Amino acid sequence: MAEYFRKEGSSAPQFRHFPSVPYPPPPGAPRTSLHNLDVWLPSTEPIPEEDVQQIWIIYLHGGAWRDPSITSSSFAACVPRLLDLASPDCVQIAGLASVDYRLARYNHSDSRSAMDAEGPGVERERMAAQNDDDPAYTAVHPDPIHDVQAAIAHLQRTYHFGSSYFLVGHSCGATIAWQILLDIGIASANLPPIQKPVAVITLAGIFSIPDLLRHHPVDTQPIYTELVTSAFGPDEGLWSRVSPTEVLAQQQRKIRDSAAQRAEAEPVENALEKLWPEGRLFVLAHSENDELVEQEQADRFESVVRECLGPEPHGCLERGITAIKFWILGTHDECWETGGELAGTLNGGLEFFEKIVLTDRGDPVDWYSPPYDRSPE
């Protein structure tokens, strides 16, 4: 049954929830029970106000690429809180979607895993045992990427929003978001084309698989290695080639080396804006209390993005990407379990998009500005 959400006393439209909306699987893939979306739409067609841009929000859940207990419905706690926070004077939310995608095989003979701590252990084991032969739960790279691109293409064909959307990812959902932005696992596939988003927001993101394994104690490394092998196979070289940090750093080195060979003082382009020309805003959010994904993931990816964008402030520019760091509260999954931190981060992203990207209000913001601290006084 559809649910309705609207901020009390607001003139904004009600939003209606449509669960389990199917989307076409990518070419050559079998249709599975996970080729579904949760979609939230205004119950009446919104009337665009002058100079107010409409934005879709598309969410990619986490779960270590394989946790069957985490689905597209995990976005449901965030939606009413986000709609309650969103200002009618800011960017208008035209619709929201949460994407299910095929998951890797869950080795239910394992003990309770650190990275699989998202769901109740007994229920997760039961679900995994039932899914042993289900193609929805035996995916390997690049299946999840292909599914997400197919879902975005379906949404764009249906609702015609082009690049006017925020792509939001938590944990491995952040990995998938950046893999799509950087064309990782896509080039050789006959996938439906998409327009990339104007903004990407990541929370507790995994950006380097080699770093994920390197930064954890020896006693937990076998668990992390097993889940990575389950999702990507045993080729350690591939683990680097599919990692956004490594790919973006390598592409930026190529540009700088090419500029050096031409005796240019500075390259005239950077890898980030070359691979993501639609991009205007990147929000990198992480919690110091995250017990599953280390702070170094965000720190190192931040340094690579800095290398691409250079020392000059980004923001209030006709073109270019504004990059901002948010501090969030709580453990790895608390941001989406209660919905509060996820909603606050998205609302902050919408406000920055309105303030910095769409208008010339305020000073330019870049990595060197103090991070946006959402912690209480």
Short mmCIF file of C-alpha atoms in Angstrom, two decimals:
data_model
loop_
_atom_site.label_atom_id
_atom_site.label_comp_id
_atom_site.label_asym_id
_atom_site.label_seq_id
_atom_site.Cartn_x
_atom_site.Cartn_y
_atom_site.Cartn_z
CA MET A 1 0.00 0.00 0.00
CA ALA A 2 1.32 3.42 -0.93
CA GLU A 3 2.13 5.89 1.83
CA TYR A 4 1.90 9.67 1.74
CA PHE A 5 4.39 12.13 3.16
CA ARG A 6 4.19 15.89 3.45
CA LYS A 7 5.73 18.43 5.76
CA GLU A 8 3.04 19.64 8.17
CA GLY A 9 1.74 23.05 7.16
CA SER A 10 3.70 22.97 3.90
CA SER A 11 2.30 23.84 0.50
CA ALA A 12 4.64 21.29 -1.07
CA PRO A 13 2.95 18.30 -2.73
CA GLN A 14 2.35 15.05 -0.93
CA PHE A 15 4.65 12.20 -1.93
CA ARG A 16 3.32 8.74 -2.61
CA HIS A 17 5.44 5.61 -2.14
CA PHE A 18 5.45 2.94 -4.85
CA PRO A 19 7.38 -0.14 -3.62
CA SER A 20 8.78 -2.96 -5.78
CA VAL A 21 8.57 -1.18 -9.13
CA PRO A 22 10.30 -3.43 -11.71
CA TYR A 23 12.95 -2.11 -14.06
CA PRO A 24 14.34 -3.89 -17.17
CA PRO A 25 17.52 -5.83 -16.40
CA PRO A 26 20.63 -4.97 -18.40
CA PRO A 27 21.04 -6.72 -21.78
CA GLY A 28 21.88 -10.40 -21.39
CA ALA A 29 21.04 -10.55 -17.69
CA PRO A 30 18.18 -12.69 -16.35
CA ARG A 31 15.29 -10.89 -14.73
CA THR A 32 15.50 -11.41 -10.98
CA SER A 33 13.61 -10.49 -7.85
CA LEU A 34 16.13 -7.69 -7.22
CA HIS A 35 15.48 -5.78 -10.43
CA ASN A 36 13.16 -3.48 -8.53
CA LEU A 37 12.91 0.10 -7.35
CA ASP A 38 11.19 1.92 -4.53
CA VAL A 39 9.85 5.17 -5.97
CA TRP A 40 8.37 8.23 -4.26
CA LEU A 41 6.42 10.64 -6.48
CA PRO A 42 4.35 13.76 -5.82
CA SER A 43 0.69 12.83 -5.66
CA THR A 44 -0.01 15.84 -7.88
CA GLU A 45 2.17 17.25 -10.63
CA PRO A 46 4.40 19.90 -9.04
CA ILE A 47 4.16 23.38 -10.52
CA PRO A 48 7.72 24.54 -11.13
CA GLU A 49 8.36 27.95 -9.64
CA GLU A 50 10.43 30.49 -11.49
CA ASP A 51 14.17 29.93 -11.01
CA VAL A 52 13.60 26.77 -8.92
CA GLN A 53 15.34 23.69 -10.29
CA GLN A 54 13.72 20.29 -9.89
CA ILE A 55 15.99 17.47 -8.77
CA TRP A 56 15.54 13.72 -8.49
CA ILE A 57 17.33 11.76 -5.76
CA ILE A 58 18.47 8.21 -6.53
CA TYR A 59 19.77 6.12 -3.61
CA LEU A 60 22.06 3.07 -3.72
CA HIS A 61 22.08 1.00 -0.54
CA GLY A 62 25.09 -0.66 1.04
CA GLY A 63 25.52 -4.12 2.51
CA ALA A 64 29.04 -5.23 1.47
CA TRP A 65 27.77 -6.15 -2.02
CA ARG A 66 26.02 -9.21 -0.62
CA ASP A 67 23.85 -8.71 2.48
CA PRO A 68 20.35 -9.97 1.57
CA SER A 69 18.76 -8.18 4.52
CA ILE A 70 19.52 -4.70 3.10
CA THR A 71 17.31 -3.69 0.18
CA SER A 72 15.93 -0.64 -1.56
CA SER A 73 13.42 -0.31 1.29
CA SER A 74 16.28 0.81 3.57
CA PHE A 75 15.77 4.32 2.17
CA ALA A 76 12.22 4.48 3.54
CA ALA A 77 13.19 5.85 6.96
CA CYS A 78 14.99 8.77 5.33
CA VAL A 79 12.28 9.97 2.94
CA PRO A 80 9.74 11.53 5.36
CA ARG A 81 12.54 13.13 7.35
CA LEU A 82 14.10 14.60 4.21
CA LEU A 83 10.75 15.95 3.01
CA ASP A 84 10.24 17.46 6.46
CA LEU A 85 13.64 19.19 6.30
CA ALA A 86 13.54 20.36 2.69
CA SER A 87 12.91 24.07 2.29
CA PRO A 88 10.27 25.17 -0.24
CA ASP A 89 12.65 27.99 -1.16
CA CYS A 90 15.44 25.56 -2.06
CA VAL A 91 15.81 23.11 -4.92
CA GLN A 92 12.53 21.28 -5.49
CA ILE A 93 12.55 17.48 -5.08
CA ALA A 94 10.75 16.11 -8.14
CA GLY A 95 10.99 12.44 -7.16
CA LEU A 96 13.03 9.89 -5.25
CA ALA A 97 14.07 6.34 -6.05
CA SER A 98 15.98 3.60 -4.24
CA VAL A 99 17.57 0.89 -6.35
CA ASP A 100 17.83 -2.82 -5.70
CA TYR A 101 20.59 -4.62 -7.59
CA ARG A 102 21.90 -8.17 -7.78
CA LEU A 103 24.04 -9.25 -4.84
CA ALA A 104 27.09 -11.46 -4.52
CA ARG A 105 26.90 -14.90 -2.98
CA TYR A 106 26.74 -14.79 0.80
CA ASN A 107 28.90 -17.48 2.39
CA HIS A 108 26.56 -18.43 5.19
CA SER A 109 29.09 -20.87 6.63
CA ASP A 110 31.02 -17.83 7.88
CA SER A 111 30.78 -16.63 11.41
CA ARG A 112 29.13 -13.25 11.89
CA SER A 113 31.11 -10.94 9.66
CA ALA A 114 32.32 -7.45 10.47
CA MET A 115 31.22 -6.02 7.13
CA ASP A 116 27.98 -8.03 7.19
CA ALA A 117 26.92 -6.65 10.54
CA GLU A 118 24.11 -4.70 8.89
CA GLY A 119 21.28 -7.15 9.48
CA PRO A 120 20.15 -9.56 12.19
CA GLY A 121 22.49 -12.55 12.00
CA VAL A 122 19.97 -15.41 12.17
CA GLU A 123 17.63 -13.85 9.62
CA ARG A 124 20.51 -13.06 7.28
CA GLU A 125 21.76 -16.65 7.46
CA ARG A 126 18.28 -17.98 6.70
CA MET A 127 17.90 -15.67 3.70
CA ALA A 128 21.33 -16.56 2.36
CA ALA A 129 20.64 -20.30 2.60
CA GLN A 130 17.44 -19.88 0.61
CA ASN A 131 19.22 -17.86 -2.09
CA ASP A 132 22.10 -20.23 -2.91
CA ASP A 133 20.91 -20.94 -6.47
CA ASP A 134 19.06 -17.68 -7.12
CA PRO A 135 20.73 -15.51 -9.81
CA ALA A 136 19.69 -12.47 -7.80
CA TYR A 137 22.16 -13.55 -5.11
CA THR A 138 25.07 -14.97 -7.13
CA ALA A 139 26.24 -11.79 -8.85
CA VAL A 140 29.87 -10.91 -9.55
CA HIS A 141 31.44 -7.71 -10.81
CA PRO A 142 30.26 -5.88 -12.88
CA ASP A 143 26.66 -7.11 -12.40
CA PRO A 144 25.67 -4.56 -9.71
CA ILE A 145 27.06 -1.68 -11.79
CA HIS A 146 25.14 -2.85 -14.85
CA ASP A 147 21.93 -3.18 -12.84
CA VAL A 148 22.21 0.31 -11.41
CA GLN A 149 22.91 1.82 -14.83
CA ALA A 150 19.89 -0.03 -16.23
CA ALA A 151 17.74 1.31 -13.38
CA ILE A 152 18.91 4.90 -13.92
CA ALA A 153 18.28 4.60 -17.66
CA HIS A 154 14.76 3.34 -16.94
CA LEU A 155 14.06 6.24 -14.58
CA GLN A 156 15.40 8.77 -17.08
CA ARG A 157 13.30 7.34 -19.90
CA THR A 158 10.21 7.33 -17.70
CA TYR A 159 10.50 10.69 -15.96
CA HIS A 160 12.71 12.68 -18.38
CA PHE A 161 14.92 14.35 -15.78
CA GLY A 162 18.18 13.99 -17.71
CA SER A 163 21.17 14.86 -15.55
CA SER A 164 19.07 16.74 -12.98
CA TYR A 165 19.51 14.22 -10.18
CA PHE A 166 21.64 13.48 -7.14
CA LEU A 167 23.18 10.00 -7.07
CA VAL A 168 23.53 8.97 -3.42
CA GLY A 169 25.41 5.93 -2.15
CA HIS A 170 26.07 4.40 1.25
CA SER A 171 29.08 2.11 1.79
CA CYS A 172 29.40 -0.14 -1.29
CA GLY A 173 26.55 1.87 -2.82
CA ALA A 174 29.04 4.76 -2.87
CA THR A 175 31.51 2.48 -4.67
CA ILE A 176 28.91 1.69 -7.34
CA ALA A 177 28.00 5.38 -7.73
CA TRP A 178 31.60 6.36 -8.41
CA GLN A 179 32.20 3.33 -10.63
CA ILE A 180 29.37 4.62 -12.83
CA LEU A 181 30.75 8.18 -12.82
CA LEU A 182 34.22 6.93 -13.80
CA ASP A 183 32.94 4.38 -16.38
CA ILE A 184 34.36 1.43 -14.44
CA GLY A 185 32.99 -1.90 -15.69
CA ILE A 186 30.86 -0.21 -18.32
CA ALA A 187 32.95 0.33 -21.47
CA SER A 188 32.62 -3.17 -22.96
CA ALA A 189 28.98 -3.68 -22.00
CA ASN A 190 26.02 -3.01 -24.27
CA LEU A 191 24.20 -0.98 -21.63
CA PRO A 192 21.47 1.59 -22.14
CA PRO A 193 23.11 5.04 -22.11
CA ILE A 194 22.52 7.42 -19.23
CA GLN A 195 23.16 11.03 -18.44
CA LYS A 196 25.36 11.24 -15.37
CA PRO A 197 24.13 13.24 -12.35
CA VAL A 198 24.83 16.85 -11.50
CA ALA A 199 25.72 15.79 -7.96
CA VAL A 200 26.90 12.75 -6.04
CA ILE A 201 26.68 12.29 -2.28
CA THR A 202 28.46 9.45 -0.52
CA LEU A 203 28.22 8.29 3.08
CA ALA A 204 30.71 5.84 4.62
CA GLY A 205 31.97 5.13 1.13
CA ILE A 206 34.37 2.41 0.05
CA PHE A 207 36.64 3.95 -2.59
CA SER A 208 39.65 1.62 -2.58
CA ILE A 209 39.29 -2.12 -2.18
CA PRO A 210 43.04 -2.66 -1.59
CA ASP A 211 42.90 -0.04 1.19
CA LEU A 212 39.83 -1.73 2.68
CA LEU A 213 41.88 -4.89 3.16
CA ARG A 214 45.07 -3.11 4.18
CA HIS A 215 43.59 -1.01 6.98
CA HIS A 216 41.97 -3.76 9.02
CA PRO A 217 43.47 -5.99 11.73
CA VAL A 218 44.81 -9.38 10.75
CA ASP A 219 42.01 -11.19 12.60
CA THR A 220 39.31 -9.54 10.45
CA GLN A 221 41.19 -9.56 7.14
CA PRO A 222 39.97 -13.05 6.12
CA ILE A 223 36.38 -11.86 6.42
CA TYR A 224 37.02 -8.76 4.32
CA THR A 225 38.99 -10.81 1.78
CA GLU A 226 36.17 -13.33 1.51
CA LEU A 227 33.49 -10.71 0.88
CA VAL A 228 35.67 -8.92 -1.71
CA THR A 229 36.42 -12.23 -3.44
CA SER A 230 32.73 -13.07 -3.43
CA ALA A 231 31.88 -9.78 -5.15
CA PHE A 232 34.89 -9.35 -7.47
CA GLY A 233 36.64 -12.70 -7.80
CA PRO A 234 40.17 -13.63 -6.68
CA ASP A 235 42.15 -11.39 -9.07
CA GLU A 236 43.85 -8.84 -6.82
CA GLY A 237 44.80 -6.76 -9.84
CA LEU A 238 41.10 -6.36 -10.64
CA TRP A 239 40.46 -5.10 -7.11
CA SER A 240 42.64 -2.07 -7.92
CA ARG A 241 41.24 -1.62 -11.43
CA VAL A 242 37.67 -1.31 -10.12
CA SER A 243 38.49 1.00 -7.20
CA PRO A 244 37.46 4.64 -7.75
CA THR A 245 40.46 6.01 -5.82
CA GLU A 246 42.94 4.05 -7.90
CA VAL A 247 41.21 4.72 -11.23
CA LEU A 248 40.83 8.46 -10.69
CA ALA A 249 44.44 8.79 -9.46
CA GLN A 250 45.73 6.87 -12.47
CA GLN A 251 43.72 8.99 -14.93
CA GLN A 252 44.96 12.20 -13.32
CA ARG A 253 48.59 10.98 -13.52
CA LYS A 254 48.13 10.33 -17.23
CA ILE A 255 46.87 13.86 -17.78
CA ARG A 256 49.73 15.38 -15.79
CA ASP A 257 52.33 13.22 -17.55
CA SER A 258 50.92 14.23 -20.91
CA ALA A 259 51.03 17.90 -19.93
CA ALA A 260 54.63 17.52 -18.77
CA GLN A 261 55.61 16.01 -22.11
CA ARG A 262 54.09 19.06 -23.83
CA ALA A 263 56.02 21.33 -21.42
CA GLU A 264 52.78 22.80 -20.00
CA ALA A 265 53.04 24.43 -16.57
CA GLU A 266 49.66 22.99 -15.59
CA PRO A 267 47.31 20.65 -17.47
CA VAL A 268 44.34 22.40 -19.06
CA GLU A 269 41.95 19.66 -17.94
CA ASN A 270 41.56 17.29 -15.01
CA ALA A 271 40.47 13.68 -14.87
CA LEU A 272 37.44 14.27 -12.68
CA GLU A 273 35.77 16.85 -14.88
CA LYS A 274 36.81 14.95 -18.02
CA LEU A 275 35.12 11.75 -16.84
CA TRP A 276 32.18 13.53 -15.18
CA PRO A 277 31.45 16.62 -17.31
CA GLU A 278 27.92 16.94 -15.90
CA GLY A 279 29.25 17.15 -12.36
CA ARG A 280 28.69 20.25 -10.25
CA LEU A 281 28.73 18.99 -6.63
CA PHE A 282 30.39 16.20 -4.66
CA VAL A 283 29.59 15.71 -0.97
CA LEU A 284 31.87 13.31 0.90
CA ALA A 285 30.34 12.31 4.26
CA HIS A 286 31.91 10.09 6.89
CA SER A 287 31.54 9.45 10.62
CA GLU A 288 34.44 9.20 13.02
CA ASN A 289 32.47 6.46 14.79
CA ASP A 290 32.18 4.21 11.73
CA GLU A 291 33.31 0.80 12.95
CA LEU A 292 33.31 -0.96 9.55
CA VAL A 293 34.77 1.45 6.98
CA GLU A 294 37.91 3.27 7.99
CA GLN A 295 38.37 7.06 7.84
CA GLU A 296 41.32 6.53 5.48
CA GLN A 297 38.87 5.64 2.71
CA ALA A 298 37.44 9.17 2.75
CA ASP A 299 40.80 10.82 3.43
CA ARG A 300 42.61 9.24 0.50
CA PHE A 301 39.75 9.77 -1.94
CA GLU A 302 39.60 13.39 -0.80
CA SER A 303 43.30 13.79 -1.60
CA VAL A 304 42.81 12.40 -5.11
CA VAL A 305 39.87 14.73 -5.74
CA ARG A 306 42.00 17.62 -4.47
CA GLU A 307 44.71 16.63 -6.91
CA CYS A 308 42.19 16.76 -9.75
CA LEU A 309 40.50 20.04 -8.83
CA GLY A 310 43.67 21.84 -7.82
CA PRO A 311 44.28 24.47 -5.13
CA GLU A 312 41.86 27.09 -6.46
CA PRO A 313 38.46 27.32 -4.74
CA HIS A 314 35.61 25.63 -6.56
CA GLY A 315 32.15 27.11 -6.31
CA CYS A 316 30.30 30.13 -7.68
CA LEU A 317 31.75 29.16 -11.05
CA GLU A 318 30.08 28.99 -14.41
CA ARG A 319 31.46 25.47 -14.72
CA GLY A 320 33.35 23.11 -12.47
CA ILE A 321 32.76 20.83 -9.51
CA THR A 322 32.28 21.98 -5.94
CA ALA A 323 33.61 19.41 -3.45
CA ILE A 324 32.54 19.52 0.20
CA LYS A 325 33.20 17.29 3.19
CA PHE A 326 30.47 16.57 5.75
CA TRP A 327 30.98 15.05 9.18
CA ILE A 328 28.08 12.83 10.22
CA LEU A 329 27.26 11.09 13.49
CA GLY A 330 26.85 7.49 14.52
CA THR A 331 28.05 4.07 13.49
CA HIS A 332 28.22 2.67 9.97
CA ASP A 333 24.52 1.89 9.55
CA GLU A 334 22.89 4.36 11.89
CA CYS A 335 22.71 7.05 9.21
CA TRP A 336 20.16 5.07 7.20
CA GLU A 337 18.59 2.94 9.94
CA THR A 338 17.00 5.96 11.61
CA GLY A 339 17.10 8.08 8.48
CA GLY A 340 18.11 11.23 10.32
CA GLU A 341 21.77 11.56 9.35
CA LEU A 342 21.06 10.48 5.77
CA ALA A 343 18.22 12.99 5.49
CA GLY A 344 20.31 15.78 7.01
CA THR A 345 23.19 15.06 4.64
CA LEU A 346 20.91 15.10 1.59
CA ASN A 347 19.23 18.29 2.71
CA GLY A 348 22.63 19.88 3.28
CA GLY A 349 23.63 18.83 -0.22
CA LEU A 350 20.49 20.40 -1.67
CA GLU A 351 21.17 23.62 0.21
CA PHE A 352 24.78 23.79 -0.97
CA PHE A 353 23.68 23.01 -4.52
CA GLU A 354 21.22 25.90 -4.36
CA LYS A 355 23.62 28.32 -2.68
CA ILE A 356 26.88 27.60 -4.47
CA VAL A 357 26.06 25.98 -7.78
CA LEU A 358 22.81 27.60 -8.90
CA THR A 359 23.45 31.10 -7.55
CA ASP A 360 26.36 33.37 -6.75
CA ARG A 361 25.42 33.75 -3.08
CA GLY A 362 28.13 33.24 -0.53
CA ASP A 363 31.85 32.66 -0.84
CA PRO A 364 33.38 29.81 -2.83
CA VAL A 365 33.68 26.59 -0.86
CA ASP A 366 36.35 23.96 -1.36
CA TRP A 367 38.22 21.27 0.52
CA TYR A 368 40.20 23.87 2.41
CA SER A 369 37.12 25.32 4.06
CA PRO A 370 36.09 23.80 7.42
CA PRO A 371 34.04 20.65 6.87
CA TYR A 372 30.30 21.01 7.29
CA ASP A 373 29.79 19.83 10.89
CA ARG A 374 26.30 18.46 11.53
CA SER A 375 27.06 17.49 15.12
CA PRO A 376 25.04 19.14 17.89
CA GLU A 377 26.37 22.04 19.91
#
